[in-house]
Amino acid sequence: MKTWIDTIVKFWWFIQGITLLVFGLLAWIPLSIIGIFVIICDYFYDSRNSPVRMASRIMLMIYALAYMIYGGMLIAVASPEIGFAILLIIVGLVNMVLSIKLLINAFLNRK
């Protein structure tokens, strides 16, 4: 049985995938592809097949790292408003914390 934290984590990654998919269609098509990729990884991160689960969690961690790099570059170069910059930082930190949690659980062979 899933806990409410697992449901929130799954919803977090799904919302990011949907957001990238929608904004990618409006701005830049590779963002849509990344959004689809995040949704697929979100679907498989609690798979019963251990190699699939581990690969999915590693990919979500790589995505979180790339998001932090891209968000940092966006803050440094584009100079967004302070609220948007804080939002980018918070989302990036939450991504990193959640991906590290998922990866540790995968290494410990827990769901």
Tab-separated table of C-alpha atoms in Angstrom:
chain	number	residue	atom	x	y	z
A	1	MET	CA	0.000	0.000	0.000
A	2	LYS	CA	1.290	3.412	-0.917
A	3	THR	CA	1.682	6.086	1.668
A	4	TRP	CA	0.507	9.630	1.116
A	5	ILE	CA	4.148	10.748	0.747
A	6	ASP	CA	4.645	8.350	-2.173
A	7	THR	CA	1.509	9.731	-3.789
A	8	ILE	CA	2.722	13.310	-3.367
A	9	VAL	CA	6.148	12.432	-4.825
A	10	LYS	CA	4.542	10.733	-7.825
A	11	PHE	CA	2.228	13.717	-8.312
A	12	TRP	CA	5.201	16.141	-8.062
A	13	TRP	CA	7.075	14.472	-10.932
A	14	PHE	CA	3.874	14.117	-12.990
A	15	ILE	CA	3.041	17.832	-12.642
A	16	GLN	CA	6.567	18.752	-13.751
A	17	GLY	CA	6.290	16.466	-16.761
A	18	ILE	CA	2.930	17.959	-17.757
A	19	THR	CA	4.270	21.484	-17.276
A	20	LEU	CA	7.275	20.784	-19.477
A	21	LEU	CA	5.064	19.131	-22.074
A	22	VAL	CA	2.672	22.081	-22.298
A	23	PHE	CA	5.277	24.854	-22.180
A	24	GLY	CA	7.496	22.929	-24.567
A	25	LEU	CA	4.750	22.910	-27.168
A	26	LEU	CA	4.435	26.666	-26.757
A	27	ALA	CA	8.132	27.540	-26.629
A	28	TRP	CA	10.617	24.837	-27.562
A	29	ILE	CA	9.853	21.275	-28.719
A	30	PRO	CA	12.777	19.546	-26.863
A	31	LEU	CA	11.142	20.650	-23.597
A	32	SER	CA	8.073	18.642	-24.603
A	33	ILE	CA	10.232	15.586	-25.204
A	34	ILE	CA	11.811	16.006	-21.773
A	35	GLY	CA	8.310	16.354	-20.292
A	36	ILE	CA	7.240	13.072	-21.887
A	37	PHE	CA	10.448	11.477	-20.612
A	38	VAL	CA	9.781	12.696	-17.039
A	39	ILE	CA	6.225	11.334	-17.164
A	40	ILE	CA	7.511	7.933	-18.347
A	41	CYS	CA	10.163	7.850	-15.605
A	42	ASP	CA	7.502	8.842	-13.081
A	43	TYR	CA	5.345	5.950	-14.243
A	44	PHE	CA	8.163	3.404	-13.888
A	45	TYR	CA	9.851	4.615	-10.696
A	46	ASP	CA	7.790	2.225	-8.564
A	47	SER	CA	7.993	-0.699	-10.990
A	48	ARG	CA	8.280	-4.251	-9.662
A	49	ASN	CA	11.221	-4.867	-11.983
A	50	SER	CA	14.287	-3.734	-10.047
A	51	PRO	CA	16.504	-2.678	-13.018
A	52	VAL	CA	13.660	-0.648	-14.523
A	53	ARG	CA	12.951	1.016	-11.172
A	54	MET	CA	16.650	1.834	-10.667
A	55	ALA	CA	17.055	3.211	-14.201
A	56	SER	CA	13.958	5.351	-13.807
A	57	ARG	CA	15.169	6.811	-10.537
A	58	ILE	CA	18.617	7.511	-11.959
A	59	MET	CA	17.016	9.307	-14.909
A	60	LEU	CA	14.872	11.405	-12.578
A	61	MET	CA	18.026	12.320	-10.658
A	62	ILE	CA	19.769	13.324	-13.894
A	63	TYR	CA	16.716	15.398	-14.800
A	64	ALA	CA	16.796	17.091	-11.379
A	65	LEU	CA	20.487	17.901	-11.817
A	66	ALA	CA	19.902	19.270	-15.315
A	67	TYR	CA	16.992	21.330	-13.984
A	68	MET	CA	19.256	22.856	-11.333
A	69	ILE	CA	21.892	23.726	-13.947
A	70	TYR	CA	19.331	25.140	-16.390
A	71	GLY	CA	17.550	27.058	-13.610
A	72	GLY	CA	20.859	28.496	-12.408
A	73	MET	CA	21.737	29.602	-15.911
A	74	LEU	CA	18.284	31.104	-16.338
A	75	ILE	CA	18.640	33.052	-13.100
A	76	ALA	CA	22.167	34.207	-13.950
A	77	VAL	CA	21.594	35.177	-17.581
A	78	ALA	CA	17.936	36.121	-17.900
A	79	SER	CA	17.662	37.964	-14.555
A	80	PRO	CA	14.020	37.020	-13.878
A	81	GLU	CA	11.884	38.719	-11.284
A	82	ILE	CA	12.800	37.820	-7.710
A	83	GLY	CA	9.654	35.724	-7.163
A	84	PHE	CA	10.285	33.588	-10.238
A	85	ALA	CA	13.947	33.159	-9.305
A	86	ILE	CA	13.005	31.981	-5.810
A	87	LEU	CA	10.450	29.588	-7.314
A	88	LEU	CA	13.108	28.107	-9.624
A	89	ILE	CA	15.454	27.596	-6.682
A	90	ILE	CA	12.777	25.977	-4.502
A	91	VAL	CA	11.609	23.620	-7.258
A	92	GLY	CA	15.207	22.656	-8.011
A	93	LEU	CA	15.985	21.916	-4.368
A	94	VAL	CA	12.812	19.852	-3.947
A	95	ASN	CA	13.710	17.920	-7.115
A	96	MET	CA	17.160	17.121	-5.758
A	97	VAL	CA	15.864	16.042	-2.341
A	98	LEU	CA	13.181	13.808	-3.858
A	99	SER	CA	15.518	12.239	-6.408
A	100	ILE	CA	18.129	11.498	-3.732
A	101	LYS	CA	15.406	9.913	-1.573
A	102	LEU	CA	14.217	7.762	-4.476
A	103	LEU	CA	17.741	6.698	-5.356
A	104	ILE	CA	18.593	5.762	-1.753
A	105	ASN	CA	15.381	3.731	-1.517
A	106	ALA	CA	16.281	1.984	-4.770
A	107	PHE	CA	19.758	1.101	-3.507
A	108	LEU	CA	18.247	-0.246	-0.287
A	109	ASN	CA	15.833	-2.226	-2.502
A	110	ARG	CA	12.743	-0.670	-0.960
A	111	LYS	CA	9.736	0.577	-2.866
